[in-house]
Every structure is written in C-alpha cells, then in structure tokens.
CSV table of C-alpha atoms in Angstrom, one decimal:
chain,number,residue,atom,x,y,z
A,1,MET,CA,-2.7,-23.9,-6.2
A,2,VAL,CA,-5.7,-22.4,-4.5
A,3,SER,CA,-8.7,-20.2,-5.6
A,4,ILE,CA,-9.5,-17.3,-3.2
A,5,PRO,CA,-12.9,-16.0,-3.4
A,6,ALA,CA,-12.7,-12.3,-4.9
A,7,GLN,CA,-14.4,-10.2,-7.2
A,8,PRO,CA,-14.7,-10.1,-10.4
A,9,TYR,CA,-14.0,-13.7,-10.1
A,10,ASN,CA,-11.7,-16.0,-7.9
A,11,TYR,CA,-8.1,-15.0,-7.6
A,12,GLU,CA,-5.5,-17.9,-8.1
A,13,LEU,CA,-2.7,-18.4,-5.8
A,14,VAL,CA,-0.3,-20.9,-7.5
A,15,SER,CA,2.4,-21.1,-4.6
A,16,LEU,CA,3.6,-19.0,-1.7
A,17,ASN,CA,6.8,-18.5,-3.3
A,18,ASN,CA,6.0,-15.8,-5.8
A,19,VAL,CA,3.8,-13.5,-3.8
A,20,ALA,CA,4.5,-10.5,-1.7
A,21,LEU,CA,2.7,-8.2,0.6
A,22,VAL,CA,2.8,-4.5,-0.4
A,23,ILE,CA,1.8,-1.9,2.3
A,24,ILE,CA,1.2,1.5,0.9
A,25,ASP,CA,2.1,4.6,2.9
A,26,MET,CA,1.2,3.8,6.3
A,27,GLN,CA,3.2,6.8,7.7
A,28,ARG,CA,2.6,9.1,10.3
A,29,ASP,CA,2.3,12.1,8.1
A,30,PHE,CA,-0.9,10.7,6.6
A,31,LEU,CA,-2.4,8.8,9.8
A,32,GLU,CA,-1.6,11.1,12.8
A,33,PRO,CA,-2.7,14.7,13.7
A,34,GLY,CA,-0.1,17.4,12.8
A,35,GLY,CA,0.9,15.5,9.4
A,36,PHE,CA,0.0,16.0,5.7
A,37,GLY,CA,-3.3,14.5,5.8
A,38,ALA,CA,-4.4,16.8,8.4
A,39,ALA,CA,-2.9,19.9,6.9
A,40,LEU,CA,-5.2,19.1,3.9
A,41,GLY,CA,-8.1,19.2,6.2
A,42,ASN,CA,-8.8,15.5,6.5
A,43,ASP,CA,-10.1,13.3,9.4
A,44,VAL,CA,-7.2,11.3,9.7
A,45,SER,CA,-8.6,9.0,12.3
A,46,ARG,CA,-10.5,7.3,9.5
A,47,LEU,CA,-7.3,5.6,8.2
A,48,ARG,CA,-6.6,3.8,11.6
A,49,SER,CA,-9.3,1.5,11.1
A,50,ILE,CA,-7.4,-0.9,9.0
A,51,ILE,CA,-4.6,-1.3,11.4
A,52,PRO,CA,-5.8,-4.5,13.1
A,53,VAL,CA,-6.2,-6.0,9.7
A,54,LEU,CA,-2.9,-5.2,8.5
A,55,LYS,CA,-1.4,-6.6,11.8
A,56,GLN,CA,-2.8,-9.6,11.1
A,57,LEU,CA,-1.6,-9.9,7.4
A,58,LEU,CA,1.9,-8.9,8.7
A,59,THR,CA,1.8,-11.6,11.3
A,60,THR,CA,0.7,-14.3,8.7
A,61,PHE,CA,3.6,-13.3,6.1
A,62,ARG,CA,6.2,-13.0,8.6
A,63,GLN,CA,5.5,-16.4,10.1
A,64,LEU,CA,5.4,-18.1,6.5
A,65,ASN,CA,8.9,-15.9,5.9
A,66,LEU,CA,7.2,-14.3,2.8
A,67,PRO,CA,8.3,-10.9,1.1
A,68,ILE,CA,6.9,-7.6,2.9
A,69,ILE,CA,7.3,-4.4,1.0
A,70,TYR,CA,6.6,-1.0,2.5
A,71,THR,CA,6.3,2.3,0.7
A,72,ILE,CA,6.9,5.6,2.1
A,73,GLU,CA,6.1,8.8,0.1
A,74,GLY,CA,8.7,11.4,0.6
A,75,HIS,CA,11.2,13.8,-0.7
A,76,LYS,CA,14.9,14.9,-0.4
A,77,SER,CA,15.6,17.4,2.1
A,78,ASP,CA,16.3,19.9,-0.7
A,79,LEU,CA,13.1,19.0,-2.5
A,80,SER,CA,15.0,18.5,-5.7
A,81,ASP,CA,12.6,15.6,-6.6
A,82,CYS,CA,9.5,17.3,-5.9
A,83,PRO,CA,8.1,19.2,-8.8
A,84,PRO,CA,6.9,22.8,-7.9
A,85,ALA,CA,3.4,21.8,-9.0
A,86,LYS,CA,3.1,19.2,-6.4
A,87,ILE,CA,4.2,21.7,-3.7
A,88,ASN,CA,2.0,24.2,-4.4
A,89,ARG,CA,-1.2,22.1,-5.2
A,90,GLY,CA,-4.1,22.0,-2.5
A,91,ASN,CA,-3.6,25.6,-1.3
A,92,CYS,CA,-3.3,24.4,2.2
A,93,GLU,CA,-1.6,26.2,5.2
A,94,LEU,CA,1.2,23.6,5.3
A,95,LYS,CA,3.0,22.5,2.3
A,96,ILE,CA,5.5,19.8,1.5
A,97,GLY,CA,8.8,20.8,3.1
A,98,ASP,CA,7.2,23.0,5.8
A,99,ILE,CA,7.6,22.3,9.3
A,100,GLY,CA,4.7,20.8,11.1
A,101,LEU,CA,4.1,19.1,14.4
A,102,LEU,CA,5.7,16.2,13.1
A,103,GLY,CA,8.8,17.7,11.5
A,104,ARG,CA,9.0,18.7,7.7
A,105,ILE,CA,6.2,17.5,5.9
A,106,LEU,CA,6.8,14.5,3.5
A,107,VAL,CA,10.7,14.9,4.0
A,108,LEU,CA,12.6,11.6,4.0
A,109,GLY,CA,14.0,10.9,7.7
A,110,GLU,CA,11.5,13.4,9.4
A,111,PRO,CA,9.5,11.8,12.2
A,112,GLY,CA,6.4,12.4,10.5
A,113,ASN,CA,7.6,10.4,7.5
A,114,ALA,CA,7.9,7.2,9.5
A,115,ILE,CA,5.9,4.3,9.2
A,116,ILE,CA,3.4,4.2,12.2
A,117,PRO,CA,4.8,2.2,15.3
A,118,GLU,CA,2.1,-0.4,15.2
A,119,LEU,CA,3.4,-1.6,11.8
A,120,GLU,CA,7.1,-0.7,12.2
A,121,PRO,CA,9.2,-3.0,9.6
A,122,LEU,CA,11.3,-5.6,10.7
A,123,PRO,CA,15.0,-6.0,9.6
A,124,GLY,CA,15.1,-7.3,6.2
A,125,GLU,CA,11.7,-6.2,5.3
A,126,ILE,CA,11.8,-3.8,1.9
A,127,ILE,CA,11.3,-0.1,2.2
A,128,ILE,CA,10.7,1.8,-0.8
A,129,ASN,CA,11.1,5.5,-0.7
A,130,LYS,CA,9.1,7.1,-3.4
A,131,PRO,CA,8.7,10.7,-4.6
A,132,GLY,CA,5.5,9.9,-6.4
A,133,LYS,CA,2.2,8.5,-5.8
A,134,GLY,CA,3.1,5.3,-7.8
A,135,ALA,CA,5.7,3.1,-6.3
A,136,PHE,CA,7.5,2.0,-9.4
A,137,TYR,CA,8.0,5.8,-10.6
A,138,SER,CA,11.7,6.6,-9.8
A,139,THR,CA,12.4,3.5,-7.4
A,140,ASN,CA,14.0,0.2,-7.5
A,141,LEU,CA,10.9,-1.9,-6.9
A,142,GLN,CA,10.7,-3.6,-10.2
A,143,ALA,CA,14.2,-4.9,-9.8
A,144,LYS,CA,13.5,-5.9,-6.1
A,145,LEU,CA,10.4,-7.9,-7.3
A,146,SER,CA,12.3,-9.5,-10.1
A,147,GLU,CA,15.3,-10.6,-8.0
A,148,GLN,CA,12.7,-12.5,-5.9
A,149,LYS,CA,10.6,-13.8,-8.7
A,150,ILE,CA,7.5,-12.2,-7.5
A,151,THR,CA,4.5,-12.5,-9.7
A,152,HIS,CA,1.6,-11.9,-7.4
A,153,LEU,CA,1.1,-8.9,-5.4
A,154,ILE,CA,-1.1,-8.2,-2.3
A,155,PHE,CA,-2.1,-4.7,-2.0
A,156,THR,CA,-2.9,-2.7,1.2
A,157,GLY,CA,-2.5,0.8,2.6
A,158,VAL,CA,-3.7,4.4,2.1
A,159,THR,CA,-5.1,5.9,0.4
A,160,THR,CA,-7.2,3.6,-1.7
A,161,GLU,CA,-7.9,6.0,-4.6
A,162,VAL,CA,-4.6,7.6,-5.0
A,163,CYS,CA,-1.2,5.9,-4.1
A,164,VAL,CA,-2.7,2.4,-3.8
A,165,GLN,CA,-4.5,2.6,-6.9
A,166,THR,CA,-1.7,4.2,-8.7
A,167,THR,CA,0.7,1.6,-7.6
A,168,MET,CA,-1.8,-1.3,-8.6
A,169,ARG,CA,-2.0,0.2,-12.1
A,170,GLU,CA,1.7,0.6,-12.5
A,171,ALA,CA,2.1,-3.3,-11.4
A,172,ASN,CA,-0.9,-4.3,-13.7
A,173,ASP,CA,0.9,-2.6,-16.8
A,174,ARG,CA,4.1,-4.9,-15.7
A,175,GLY,CA,2.4,-7.9,-15.6
A,176,PHE,CA,1.6,-8.5,-12.1
A,177,GLU,CA,-1.5,-10.3,-10.6
A,178,CYS,CA,-2.8,-7.8,-8.3
A,179,LEU,CA,-5.1,-8.4,-5.3
A,180,LEU,CA,-6.5,-5.5,-3.4
A,181,ILE,CA,-7.5,-6.3,0.3
A,182,GLU,CA,-10.7,-4.5,0.7
A,183,ASP,CA,-10.7,-4.2,4.7
A,184,ALA,CA,-6.8,-3.3,4.7
A,185,THR,CA,-7.1,-0.4,2.7
A,186,GLU,CA,-8.8,3.1,3.4
A,187,SER,CA,-9.4,6.5,2.2
A,188,TYR,CA,-10.3,10.0,3.8
A,189,PHE,CA,-13.3,9.6,1.7
A,190,PRO,CA,-15.5,6.5,1.9
A,191,GLU,CA,-17.1,7.0,-1.2
A,192,PHE,CA,-13.8,7.4,-3.1
A,193,LYS,CA,-12.5,4.1,-1.7
A,194,GLN,CA,-15.9,2.1,-2.9
A,195,ALA,CA,-15.6,3.9,-6.2
A,196,THR,CA,-11.8,2.7,-6.6
A,197,ILE,CA,-12.7,-0.8,-5.6
A,198,GLU,CA,-15.4,-0.9,-8.3
A,199,MET,CA,-13.1,0.4,-10.8
A,200,ILE,CA,-10.1,-1.9,-10.0
A,201,ARG,CA,-12.3,-4.9,-10.5
A,202,SER,CA,-14.7,-3.5,-13.4
A,203,GLN,CA,-14.6,-5.1,-17.0
A,204,GLY,CA,-13.3,-8.5,-15.8
A,205,GLY,CA,-10.7,-7.3,-13.5
A,206,ILE,CA,-9.2,-4.5,-15.6
A,207,VAL,CA,-6.6,-3.6,-12.9
A,208,GLY,CA,-7.1,-6.6,-10.6
A,209,TRP,CA,-9.2,-8.3,-8.0
A,210,THR,CA,-10.5,-7.5,-4.6
A,211,THR,CA,-11.2,-9.4,-1.5
A,212,LYS,CA,-11.5,-9.6,2.2
A,213,ALA,CA,-8.5,-10.5,4.4
A,214,GLU,CA,-10.1,-13.5,6.0
A,215,ASN,CA,-10.1,-15.1,2.3
A,216,LEU,CA,-6.6,-14.5,1.7
A,217,LEU,CA,-5.3,-15.7,5.1
A,218,GLN,CA,-7.5,-19.0,5.0
A,219,ALA,CA,-6.1,-19.6,1.6
A,220,MET,CA,-2.5,-19.0,2.6
A,221,GLY,CA,-3.2,-21.3,5.7
A,222,ASN,CA,-4.2,-24.0,3.2
A,223,LEU,CA,-1.3,-23.4,0.7
A,224,SER,CA,1.2,-23.8,3.8
A,225,LEU,CA,-0.4,-26.7,5.2
A,226,SER,CA,-0.2,-28.5,1.7
A,227,ILE,CA,3.6,-27.9,1.4
A,228,LYS,CA,4.2,-29.2,5.0
C-alpha cells in the first residue's frame, strides 16, 4: 500500500489490481472547433491543455496493463434517448442532432463524437457510451467495474464541473474511492474548475480526493516496483 499526497488527506492505493483510469468525454465535439462546445460559445482550446498529462497517464496504465475506461456522451441517431429538455436547453444556434462541421452534434458514430486522435483508445480498452452527464446513468459501467473487481477510480477529462463531477458523485454513492487528477481535468471556465475541486474535497473528502498527476505516477511506480 502507498499513500498518495492529496487533499484533503492522503489517498491510499492498496494495490494495482483494483484501480482503473477513467477518461471522461475527451471527444472532438467538446475539444475542436465546429463541435458542441464551440456551438455553445466556448473557447474549446482551453480543454486541450490537459492532453500531455493524459497521455502520460495513459502510457503508464497501458504499460502496467491496467483498466482504462473512456466515456463518450452521445445519443442514438433518432435521439430517442435524448429528452427534449436537453435538446432545447442553451438556446444556441446548433442543437444536439443538428449537422455541424463535425457531423451531427452529440450523435453516436458521427466524426465529432469520436475521442480525439491524440488519446485514441486501443483494442480492449473500455468505451462507455452515455446519454447523460453521469457515466453510470443508463450504461453498463457498474457491471464492467464489478467484473474486474475495481474499487478505486482515477478521474480525468472534461468538463470538471459537469460530466466529471457528476460521474464522481455517482461513483462515490456506489462506494468507489475516487481520486480526481487536477491537471488532467479542465473546464471552459477556470473558476468553475477550481470551485468543483474545492467542493469534491470539502468536508473531509465528501466526494473524493484531488491530487496532481506526478503524485499518482510516482506512487504507481513504487507499487509496481514492490510487486517485482
């Protein structure tokens, strides 16, 4: 067991056998011009700053042959799993299902719905298509984690205050030990990211812990060395 420097106190990683990396919604619709994020009027370039750190984490988890879970927010082509309230909210020029520069916005299988090329999943890595903000809602994520006896989840991705936080809260309610990597998550609004980080680790870690990637990577290296 190793203790990872974190807030509000150290996060304990007992083994590498029960931990998984969760990468939330690093898809073109949110990170590239012409996608849903841009249609909402956001500066999508902000989200790209975390790509180098995510690549480091991916490399380490792949080298150690540990579970990696990607989530993709998207809907069926007929939008039967997308409530009208979600389609109409935002009052923006392009809505879910409309045709944008990257294909139909937030529709599964469209070019914009794919994970960005820099973080493209490898065969065998888990992809969870989710119709909501949280990755447990109307998906088989719980079953996938139970199959592999995962108890500790490392959270990354976008956006911090929406899909990342929602999934962390869902995971916390299900008994998972949740660690958010501060420099591997991002928001279109820096103040929202900071507020979310503070909420997650408030009141003794009411939702979970937060730390920097270097702290996690060093601890994982120590654990892998102790196994050999």
